[in-house]
GROMACS .gro file of C-alpha atoms in nm:
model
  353
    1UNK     CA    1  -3.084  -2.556  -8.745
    2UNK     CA    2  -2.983  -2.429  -8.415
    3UNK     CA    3  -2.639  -2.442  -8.266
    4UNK     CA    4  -2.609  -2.759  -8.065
    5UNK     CA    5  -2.494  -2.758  -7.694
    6UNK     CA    6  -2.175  -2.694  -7.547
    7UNK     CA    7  -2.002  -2.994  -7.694
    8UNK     CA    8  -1.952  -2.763  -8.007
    9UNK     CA    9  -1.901  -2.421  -7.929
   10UNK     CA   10  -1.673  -2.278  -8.147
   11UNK     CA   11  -1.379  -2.427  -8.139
   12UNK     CA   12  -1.081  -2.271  -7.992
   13UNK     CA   13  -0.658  -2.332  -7.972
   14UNK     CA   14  -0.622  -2.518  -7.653
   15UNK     CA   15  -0.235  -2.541  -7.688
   16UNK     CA   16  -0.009  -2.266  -7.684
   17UNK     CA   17  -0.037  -2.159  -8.101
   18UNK     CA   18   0.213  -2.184  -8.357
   19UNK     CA   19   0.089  -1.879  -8.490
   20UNK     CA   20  -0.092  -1.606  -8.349
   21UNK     CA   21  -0.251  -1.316  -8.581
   22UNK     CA   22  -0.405  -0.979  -8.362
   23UNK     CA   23  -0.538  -0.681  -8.519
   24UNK     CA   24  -0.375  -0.745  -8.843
   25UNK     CA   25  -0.388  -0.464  -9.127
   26UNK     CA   26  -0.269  -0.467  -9.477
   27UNK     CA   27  -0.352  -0.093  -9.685
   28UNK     CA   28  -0.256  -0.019  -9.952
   29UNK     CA   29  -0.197   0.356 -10.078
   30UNK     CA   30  -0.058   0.664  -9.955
   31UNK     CA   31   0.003   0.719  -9.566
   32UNK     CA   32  -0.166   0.356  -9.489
   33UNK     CA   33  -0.066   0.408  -9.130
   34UNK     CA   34  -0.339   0.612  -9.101
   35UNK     CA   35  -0.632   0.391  -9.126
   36UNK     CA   36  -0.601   0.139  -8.858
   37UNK     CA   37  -0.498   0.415  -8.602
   38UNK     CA   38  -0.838   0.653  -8.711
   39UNK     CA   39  -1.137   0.394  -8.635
   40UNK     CA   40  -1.390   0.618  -8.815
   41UNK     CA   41  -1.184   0.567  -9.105
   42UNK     CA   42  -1.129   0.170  -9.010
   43UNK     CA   43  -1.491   0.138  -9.009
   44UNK     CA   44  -1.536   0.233  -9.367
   45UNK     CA   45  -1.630  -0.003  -9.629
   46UNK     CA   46  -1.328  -0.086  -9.888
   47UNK     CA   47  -1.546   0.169 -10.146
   48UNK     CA   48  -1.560   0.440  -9.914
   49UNK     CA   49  -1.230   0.392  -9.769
   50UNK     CA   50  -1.123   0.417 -10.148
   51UNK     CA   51  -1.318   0.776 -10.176
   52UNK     CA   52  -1.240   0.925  -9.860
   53UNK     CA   53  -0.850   0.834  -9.888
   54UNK     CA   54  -0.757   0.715 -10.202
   55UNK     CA   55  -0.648   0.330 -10.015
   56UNK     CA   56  -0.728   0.017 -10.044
   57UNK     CA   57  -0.756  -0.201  -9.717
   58UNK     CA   58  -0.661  -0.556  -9.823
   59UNK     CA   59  -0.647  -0.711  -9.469
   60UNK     CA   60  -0.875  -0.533  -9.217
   61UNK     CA   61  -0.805  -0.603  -8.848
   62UNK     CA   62  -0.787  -1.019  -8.837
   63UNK     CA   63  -0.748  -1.187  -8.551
   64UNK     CA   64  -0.662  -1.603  -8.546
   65UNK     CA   65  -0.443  -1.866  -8.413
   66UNK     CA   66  -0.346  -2.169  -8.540
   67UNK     CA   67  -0.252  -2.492  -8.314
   68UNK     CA   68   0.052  -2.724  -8.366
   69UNK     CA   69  -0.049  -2.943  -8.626
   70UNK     CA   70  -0.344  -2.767  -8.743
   71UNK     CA   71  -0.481  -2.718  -9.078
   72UNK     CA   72  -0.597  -2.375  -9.077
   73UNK     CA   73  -0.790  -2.318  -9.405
   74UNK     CA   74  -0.795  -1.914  -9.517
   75UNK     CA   75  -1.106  -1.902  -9.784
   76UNK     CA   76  -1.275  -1.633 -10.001
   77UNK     CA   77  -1.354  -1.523 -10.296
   78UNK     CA   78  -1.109  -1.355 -10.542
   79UNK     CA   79  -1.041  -0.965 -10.397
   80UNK     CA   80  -1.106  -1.108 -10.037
   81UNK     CA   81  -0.779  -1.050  -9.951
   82UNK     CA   82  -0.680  -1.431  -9.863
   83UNK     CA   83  -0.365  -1.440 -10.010
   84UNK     CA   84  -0.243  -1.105  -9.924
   85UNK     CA   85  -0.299  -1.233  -9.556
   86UNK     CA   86  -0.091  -1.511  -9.596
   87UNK     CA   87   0.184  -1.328  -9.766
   88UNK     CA   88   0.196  -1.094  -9.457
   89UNK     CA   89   0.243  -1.385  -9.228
   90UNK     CA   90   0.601  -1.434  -9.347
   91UNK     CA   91   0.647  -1.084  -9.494
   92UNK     CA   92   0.654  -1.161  -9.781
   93UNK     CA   93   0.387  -0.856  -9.765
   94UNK     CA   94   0.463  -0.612  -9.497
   95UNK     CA   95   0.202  -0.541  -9.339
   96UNK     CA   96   0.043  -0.216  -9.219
   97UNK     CA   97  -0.002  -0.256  -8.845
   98UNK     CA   98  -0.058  -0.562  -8.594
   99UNK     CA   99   0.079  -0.846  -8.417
  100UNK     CA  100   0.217  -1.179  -8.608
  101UNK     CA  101   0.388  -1.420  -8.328
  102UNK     CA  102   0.533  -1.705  -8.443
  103UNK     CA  103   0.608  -1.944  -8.158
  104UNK     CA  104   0.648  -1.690  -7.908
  105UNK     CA  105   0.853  -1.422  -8.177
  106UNK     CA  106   0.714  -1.146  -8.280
  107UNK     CA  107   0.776  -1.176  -8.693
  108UNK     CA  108   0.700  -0.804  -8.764
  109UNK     CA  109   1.007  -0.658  -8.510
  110UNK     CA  110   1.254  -0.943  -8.670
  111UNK     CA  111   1.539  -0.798  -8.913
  112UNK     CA  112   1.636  -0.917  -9.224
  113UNK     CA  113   1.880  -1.140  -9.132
  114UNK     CA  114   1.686  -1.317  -8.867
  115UNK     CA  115   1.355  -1.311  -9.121
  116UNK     CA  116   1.581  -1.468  -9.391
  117UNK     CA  117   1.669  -1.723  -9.103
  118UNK     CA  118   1.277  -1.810  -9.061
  119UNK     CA  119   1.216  -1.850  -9.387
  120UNK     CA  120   1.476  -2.098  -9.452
  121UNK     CA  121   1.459  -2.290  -9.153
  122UNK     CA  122   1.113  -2.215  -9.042
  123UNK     CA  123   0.869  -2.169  -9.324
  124UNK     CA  124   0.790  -2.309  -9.656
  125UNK     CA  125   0.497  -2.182  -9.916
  126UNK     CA  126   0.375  -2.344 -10.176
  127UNK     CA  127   0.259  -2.173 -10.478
  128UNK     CA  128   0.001  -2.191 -10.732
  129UNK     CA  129   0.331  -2.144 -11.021
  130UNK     CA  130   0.489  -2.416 -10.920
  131UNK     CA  131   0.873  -2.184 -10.945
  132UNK     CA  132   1.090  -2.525 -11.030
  133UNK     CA  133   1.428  -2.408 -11.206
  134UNK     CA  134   1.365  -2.552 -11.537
  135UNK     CA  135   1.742  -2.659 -11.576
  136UNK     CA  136   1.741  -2.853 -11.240
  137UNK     CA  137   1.610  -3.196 -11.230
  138UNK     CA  138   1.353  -3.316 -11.000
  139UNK     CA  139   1.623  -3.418 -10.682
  140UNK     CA  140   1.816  -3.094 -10.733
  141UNK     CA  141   1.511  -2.900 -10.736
  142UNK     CA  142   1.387  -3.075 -10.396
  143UNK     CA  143   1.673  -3.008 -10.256
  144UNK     CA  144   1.726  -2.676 -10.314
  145UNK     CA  145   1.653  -2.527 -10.003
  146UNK     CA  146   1.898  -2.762  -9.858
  147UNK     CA  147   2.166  -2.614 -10.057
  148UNK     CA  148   2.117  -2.250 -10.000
  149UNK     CA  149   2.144  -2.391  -9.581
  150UNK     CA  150   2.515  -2.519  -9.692
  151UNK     CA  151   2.429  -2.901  -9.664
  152UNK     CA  152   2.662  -3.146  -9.839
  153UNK     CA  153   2.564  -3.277 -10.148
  154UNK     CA  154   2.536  -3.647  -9.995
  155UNK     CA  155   2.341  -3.554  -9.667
  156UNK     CA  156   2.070  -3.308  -9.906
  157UNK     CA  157   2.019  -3.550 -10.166
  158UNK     CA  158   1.946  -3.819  -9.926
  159UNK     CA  159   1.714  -3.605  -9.757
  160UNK     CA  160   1.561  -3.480 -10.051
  161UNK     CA  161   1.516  -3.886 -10.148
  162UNK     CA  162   1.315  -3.921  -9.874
  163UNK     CA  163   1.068  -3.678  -9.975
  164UNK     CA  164   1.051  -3.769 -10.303
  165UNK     CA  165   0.925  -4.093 -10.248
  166UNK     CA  166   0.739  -3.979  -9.990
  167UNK     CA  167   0.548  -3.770 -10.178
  168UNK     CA  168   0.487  -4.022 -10.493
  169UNK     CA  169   0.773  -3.929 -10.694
  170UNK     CA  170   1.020  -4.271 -10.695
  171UNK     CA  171   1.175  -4.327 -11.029
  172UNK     CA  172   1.150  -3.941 -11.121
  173UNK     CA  173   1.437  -3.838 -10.972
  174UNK     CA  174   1.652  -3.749 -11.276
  175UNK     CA  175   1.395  -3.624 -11.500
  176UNK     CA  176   1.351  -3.235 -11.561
  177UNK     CA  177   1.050  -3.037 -11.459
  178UNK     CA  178   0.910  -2.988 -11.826
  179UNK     CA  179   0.919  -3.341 -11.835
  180UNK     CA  180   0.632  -3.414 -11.575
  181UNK     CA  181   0.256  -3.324 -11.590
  182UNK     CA  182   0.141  -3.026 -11.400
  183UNK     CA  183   0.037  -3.276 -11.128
  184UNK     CA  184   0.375  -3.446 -11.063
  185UNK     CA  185   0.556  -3.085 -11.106
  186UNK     CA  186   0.302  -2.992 -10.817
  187UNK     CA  187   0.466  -3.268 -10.602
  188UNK     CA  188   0.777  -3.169 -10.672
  189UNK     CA  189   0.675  -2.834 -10.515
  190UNK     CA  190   0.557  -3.020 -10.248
  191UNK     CA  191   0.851  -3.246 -10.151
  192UNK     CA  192   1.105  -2.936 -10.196
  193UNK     CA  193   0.883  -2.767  -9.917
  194UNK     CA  194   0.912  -3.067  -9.687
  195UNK     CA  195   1.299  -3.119  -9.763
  196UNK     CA  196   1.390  -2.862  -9.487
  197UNK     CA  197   1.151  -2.994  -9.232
  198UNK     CA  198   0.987  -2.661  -9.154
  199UNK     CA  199   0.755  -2.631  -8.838
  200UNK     CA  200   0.508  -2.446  -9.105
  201UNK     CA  201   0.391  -2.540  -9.480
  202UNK     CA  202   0.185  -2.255  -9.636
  203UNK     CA  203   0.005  -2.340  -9.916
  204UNK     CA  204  -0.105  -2.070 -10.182
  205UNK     CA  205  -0.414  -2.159 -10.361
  206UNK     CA  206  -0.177  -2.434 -10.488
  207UNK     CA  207  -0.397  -2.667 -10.685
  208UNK     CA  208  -0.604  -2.427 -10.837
  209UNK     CA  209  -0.434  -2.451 -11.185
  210UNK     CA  210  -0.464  -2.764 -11.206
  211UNK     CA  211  -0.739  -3.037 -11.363
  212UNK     CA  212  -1.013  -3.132 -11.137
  213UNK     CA  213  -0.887  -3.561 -11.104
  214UNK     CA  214  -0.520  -3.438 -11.077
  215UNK     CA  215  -0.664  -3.162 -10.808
  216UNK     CA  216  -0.811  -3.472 -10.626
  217UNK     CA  217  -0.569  -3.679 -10.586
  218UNK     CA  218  -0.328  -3.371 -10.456
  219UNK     CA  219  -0.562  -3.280 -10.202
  220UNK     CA  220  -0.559  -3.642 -10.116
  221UNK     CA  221  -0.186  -3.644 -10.129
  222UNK     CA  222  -0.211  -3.335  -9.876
  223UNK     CA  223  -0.457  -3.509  -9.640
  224UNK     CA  224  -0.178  -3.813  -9.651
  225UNK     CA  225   0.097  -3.644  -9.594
  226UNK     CA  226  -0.049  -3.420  -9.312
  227UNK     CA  227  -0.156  -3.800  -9.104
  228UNK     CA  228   0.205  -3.873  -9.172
  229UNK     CA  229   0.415  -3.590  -9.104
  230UNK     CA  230   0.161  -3.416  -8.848
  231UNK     CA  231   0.333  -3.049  -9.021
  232UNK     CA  232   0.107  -2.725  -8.905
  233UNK     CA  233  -0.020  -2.611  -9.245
  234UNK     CA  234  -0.212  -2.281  -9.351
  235UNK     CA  235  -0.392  -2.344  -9.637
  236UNK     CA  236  -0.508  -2.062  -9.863
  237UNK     CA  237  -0.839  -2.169 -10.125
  238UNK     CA  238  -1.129  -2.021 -10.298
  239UNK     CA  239  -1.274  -2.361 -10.316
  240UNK     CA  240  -1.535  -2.452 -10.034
  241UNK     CA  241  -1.520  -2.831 -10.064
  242UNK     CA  242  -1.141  -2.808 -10.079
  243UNK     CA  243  -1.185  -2.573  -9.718
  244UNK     CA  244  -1.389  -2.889  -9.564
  245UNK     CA  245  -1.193  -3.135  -9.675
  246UNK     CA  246  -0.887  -3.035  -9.546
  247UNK     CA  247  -0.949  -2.780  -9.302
  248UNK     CA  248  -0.954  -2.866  -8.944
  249UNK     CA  249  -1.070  -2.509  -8.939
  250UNK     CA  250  -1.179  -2.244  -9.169
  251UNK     CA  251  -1.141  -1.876  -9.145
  252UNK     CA  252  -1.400  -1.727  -9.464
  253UNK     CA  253  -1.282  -1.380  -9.581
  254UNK     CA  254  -1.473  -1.078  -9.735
  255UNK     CA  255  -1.335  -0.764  -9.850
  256UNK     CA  256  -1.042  -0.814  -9.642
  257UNK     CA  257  -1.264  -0.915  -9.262
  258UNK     CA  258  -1.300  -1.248  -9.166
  259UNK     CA  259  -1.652  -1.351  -9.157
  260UNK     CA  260  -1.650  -1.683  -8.917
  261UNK     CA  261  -1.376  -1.925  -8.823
  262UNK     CA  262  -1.447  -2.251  -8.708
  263UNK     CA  263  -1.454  -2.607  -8.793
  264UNK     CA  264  -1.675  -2.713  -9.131
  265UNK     CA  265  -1.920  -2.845  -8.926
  266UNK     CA  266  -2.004  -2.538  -8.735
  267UNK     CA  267  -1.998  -2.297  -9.073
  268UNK     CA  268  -2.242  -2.539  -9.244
  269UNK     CA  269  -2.449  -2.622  -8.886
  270UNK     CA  270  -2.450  -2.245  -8.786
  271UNK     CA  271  -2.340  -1.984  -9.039
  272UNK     CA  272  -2.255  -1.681  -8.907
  273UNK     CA  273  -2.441  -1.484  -9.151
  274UNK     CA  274  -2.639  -1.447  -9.458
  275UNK     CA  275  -2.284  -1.498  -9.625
  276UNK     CA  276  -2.160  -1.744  -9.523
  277UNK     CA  277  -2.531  -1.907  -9.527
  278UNK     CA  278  -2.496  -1.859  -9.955
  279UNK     CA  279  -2.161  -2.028  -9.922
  280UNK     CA  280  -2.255  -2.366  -9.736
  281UNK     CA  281  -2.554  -2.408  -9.905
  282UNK     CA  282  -2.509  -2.661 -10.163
  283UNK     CA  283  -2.271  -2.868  -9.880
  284UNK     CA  284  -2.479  -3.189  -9.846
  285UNK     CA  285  -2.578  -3.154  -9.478
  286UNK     CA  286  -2.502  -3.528  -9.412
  287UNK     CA  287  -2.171  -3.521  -9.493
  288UNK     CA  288  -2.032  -3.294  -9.267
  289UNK     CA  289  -2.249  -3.226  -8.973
  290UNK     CA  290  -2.246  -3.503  -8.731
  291UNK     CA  291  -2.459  -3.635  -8.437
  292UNK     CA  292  -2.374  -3.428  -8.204
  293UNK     CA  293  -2.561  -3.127  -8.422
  294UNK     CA  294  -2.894  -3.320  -8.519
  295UNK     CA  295  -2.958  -3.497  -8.170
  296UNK     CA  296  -3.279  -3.401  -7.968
  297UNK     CA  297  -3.263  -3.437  -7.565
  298UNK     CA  298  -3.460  -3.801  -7.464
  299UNK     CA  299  -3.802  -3.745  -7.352
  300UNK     CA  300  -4.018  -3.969  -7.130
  301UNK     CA  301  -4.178  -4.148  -7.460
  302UNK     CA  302  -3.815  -4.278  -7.540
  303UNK     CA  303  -3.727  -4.637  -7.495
  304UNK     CA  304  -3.371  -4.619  -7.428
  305UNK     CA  305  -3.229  -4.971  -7.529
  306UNK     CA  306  -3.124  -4.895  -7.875
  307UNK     CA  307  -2.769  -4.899  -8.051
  308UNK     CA  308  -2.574  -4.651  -7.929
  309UNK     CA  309  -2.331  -4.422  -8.164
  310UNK     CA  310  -2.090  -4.145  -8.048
  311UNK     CA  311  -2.137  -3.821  -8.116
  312UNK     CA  312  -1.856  -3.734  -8.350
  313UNK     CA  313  -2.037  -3.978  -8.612
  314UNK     CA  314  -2.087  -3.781  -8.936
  315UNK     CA  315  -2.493  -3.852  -9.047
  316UNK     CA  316  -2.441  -3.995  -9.387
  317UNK     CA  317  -2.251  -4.272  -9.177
  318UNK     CA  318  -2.516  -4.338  -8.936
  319UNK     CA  319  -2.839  -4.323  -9.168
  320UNK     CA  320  -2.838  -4.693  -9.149
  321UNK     CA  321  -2.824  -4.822  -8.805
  322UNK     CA  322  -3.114  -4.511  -8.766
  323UNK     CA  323  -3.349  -4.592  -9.038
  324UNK     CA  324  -3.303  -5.009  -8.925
  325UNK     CA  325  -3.348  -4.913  -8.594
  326UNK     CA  326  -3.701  -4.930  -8.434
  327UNK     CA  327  -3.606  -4.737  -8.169
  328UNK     CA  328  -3.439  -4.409  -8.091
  329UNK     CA  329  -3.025  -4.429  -8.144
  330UNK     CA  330  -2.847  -4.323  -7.814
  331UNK     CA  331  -2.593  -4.069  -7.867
  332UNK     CA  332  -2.319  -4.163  -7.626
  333UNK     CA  333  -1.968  -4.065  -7.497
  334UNK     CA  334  -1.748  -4.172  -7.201
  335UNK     CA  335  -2.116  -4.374  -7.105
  336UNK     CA  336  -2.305  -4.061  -7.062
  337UNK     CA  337  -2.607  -4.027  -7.291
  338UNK     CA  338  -2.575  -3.694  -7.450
  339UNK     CA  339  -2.936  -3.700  -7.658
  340UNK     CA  340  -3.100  -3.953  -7.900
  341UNK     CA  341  -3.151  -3.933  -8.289
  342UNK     CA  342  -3.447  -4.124  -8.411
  343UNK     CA  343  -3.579  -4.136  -8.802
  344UNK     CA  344  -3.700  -3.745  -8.838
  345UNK     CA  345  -3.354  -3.624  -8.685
  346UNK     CA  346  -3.184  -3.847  -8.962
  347UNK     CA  347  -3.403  -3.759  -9.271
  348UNK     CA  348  -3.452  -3.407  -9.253
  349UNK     CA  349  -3.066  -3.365  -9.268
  350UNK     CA  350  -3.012  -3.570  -9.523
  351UNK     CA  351  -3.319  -3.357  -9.728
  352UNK     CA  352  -3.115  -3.089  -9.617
  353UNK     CA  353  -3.380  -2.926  -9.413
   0.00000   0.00000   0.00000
């Protein structure tokens, strides 16, 4: 299917970014230094890279920004160098060479004292091991974070209350972490993350340990708690219908390059390449691309009285009013008729043509 028109190039951060990622390098291995600066050796594959120079490029020149608010899904498969990247956005990895700007501050030139500063006030990650301290229960573990800042006891177990039921976890409060299912300990990690309102959750391939109906109902629990807190997450996965359904955008990784970043919509409506075509395609079509990618310009055979949709509808939604239609459906926004879907537009993306 081809790209559709303007309406969805690929997206791009309209407002000034939370986080802004240029050129950015992780090697591993003796003299690192030396491969981004020498682009015949930055053009080398991570195998010949490896032969030539005895390194191992985990993070090879990346380039993204994510907007206030933003999901920002990282994706790839293991050894793609996803979760090095998002270790290097905090430093938690230091990376080899590049630019990380966190609302206007460049993280690589900050000290230690100021980067301890940012990760206490600014960040929070969320790992796959969920790191409770065993001999803390649930409200002391949440609020944590809270402590290390100095807080009172009253003023960080109040807080911490807050999160706890916001995140599902009422009535829990005094029980320790071996007491709770992996799922529940998971929320914990959650809540203690949100205790110290940070401008920016990471999240670490956090659910992956977990069984599939408890990893539902977390990412559900994520999708919540993003509508109600409106945090800027980067959200690290391996897991392509994870990616869609929580990514407002998706950056897919290979051997430490990205591949494509956009929405879900534009990786499954117009892969970049034969990749990331092998990735999307078991995605049912109709669930994620919406009318805005199947829709056909009018021609002079249309009759143009028909219901009319908008063009953010996702297909699966719309198959009915289509197929009951006898008539093409307008596709319409702000009044202006953008193009018209009509049974064969419908059909062959739900056949997954």
């Amino acid at each position: 299917m081809a790209a559709p028109t303007e309406l969805t190039a690929p997206t791009s951060v309209q407002a000034d970014p939370v986080i802004a990622v240029r050129g950015l390098w992780k090697v591993f291995g003796a003299r690192p230094e030396r491969v981004p600066a020498d682009p015949s050796l930055a053009a080398l594959s991570r195998r010949d890279l490896m032969a030539a120079t005895g390194c191992v490029a985990a993070v090879c020149g990346i380039d993204f920004a994510v907007a206030p608010g933003e999901v920002f899904v990282v994706m790839g498969l293991s050894g793609s160098g996803k979760s090095t990247l998002v270790r290097c956005l905090t430093r938690l990895v230091e990376p080899t060479a590049g630019e990380v700007v966190f609302e206007g501050e460049d993280i690589l030139a900050a000290d230690r004292r100021r980067l301890r500063t940012l990760r206490r006030d600014k960040f929070s990650m969320v790992f796959q091991h969920f790191g409770l301290l065993p001999h803390r229960r649930v409200i002391d573990n949440v609020a944590y974070g809270l402590e290390v800042r100095g807080a009172r006891r009253a003023a960080r177990w109040a807080r911490a209350q807050e999160v706890i039921d916001l995140v599902g976890l009422g009535g829990n409060e005094r029980s320790y972490p071996d007491q709770l299912s992996g799922g529940m300990q998971q929320r914990v990690g959650l809540a203690r993350a949100l205790a110290g309102d940070p401008d920016v959750l990471f999240f670490d391939e956090p659910f992956s340990a977990l069984d599939p109906l408890i990893r539902r109902d977390m990412q559900n629990e994520v999708v919540r708690l993003h509508h109600e807190v409106g945090k800027t997450m980067v959200f690290i996965t391996h897991d392509l219908s994870e990616a869609l359904k929580l990514g407002d955008r998706i950056l897919i990784m290979r051997d430490g390059k990205a591949v494509q970043c956009g929405t879900g919509e534009e990786l499954v409506g117009a892969p970049a390449d034969d990749y990331v075509a092998d990735f999307v395609h078991d995605v049912p079509r109709a669930d994620v691309l919406t009318l805005k990618w199947v829709m056909r310009p009018p021609t002079a055979n249309d009759v143009l009285d028909g219901p009319e949709l908008a063009p953010d509808v996702v297909v699966r939604a719309a198959v009915r009013t289509v197929l009951e239609s006898d008539r093409p459906v307008k596709v319409v926004r702000d009044g202006e008729l953008l193009g018209v879907v009509d049974h064969e537009e419908i059909l062959a993306t739900v056949a997954g043509e």
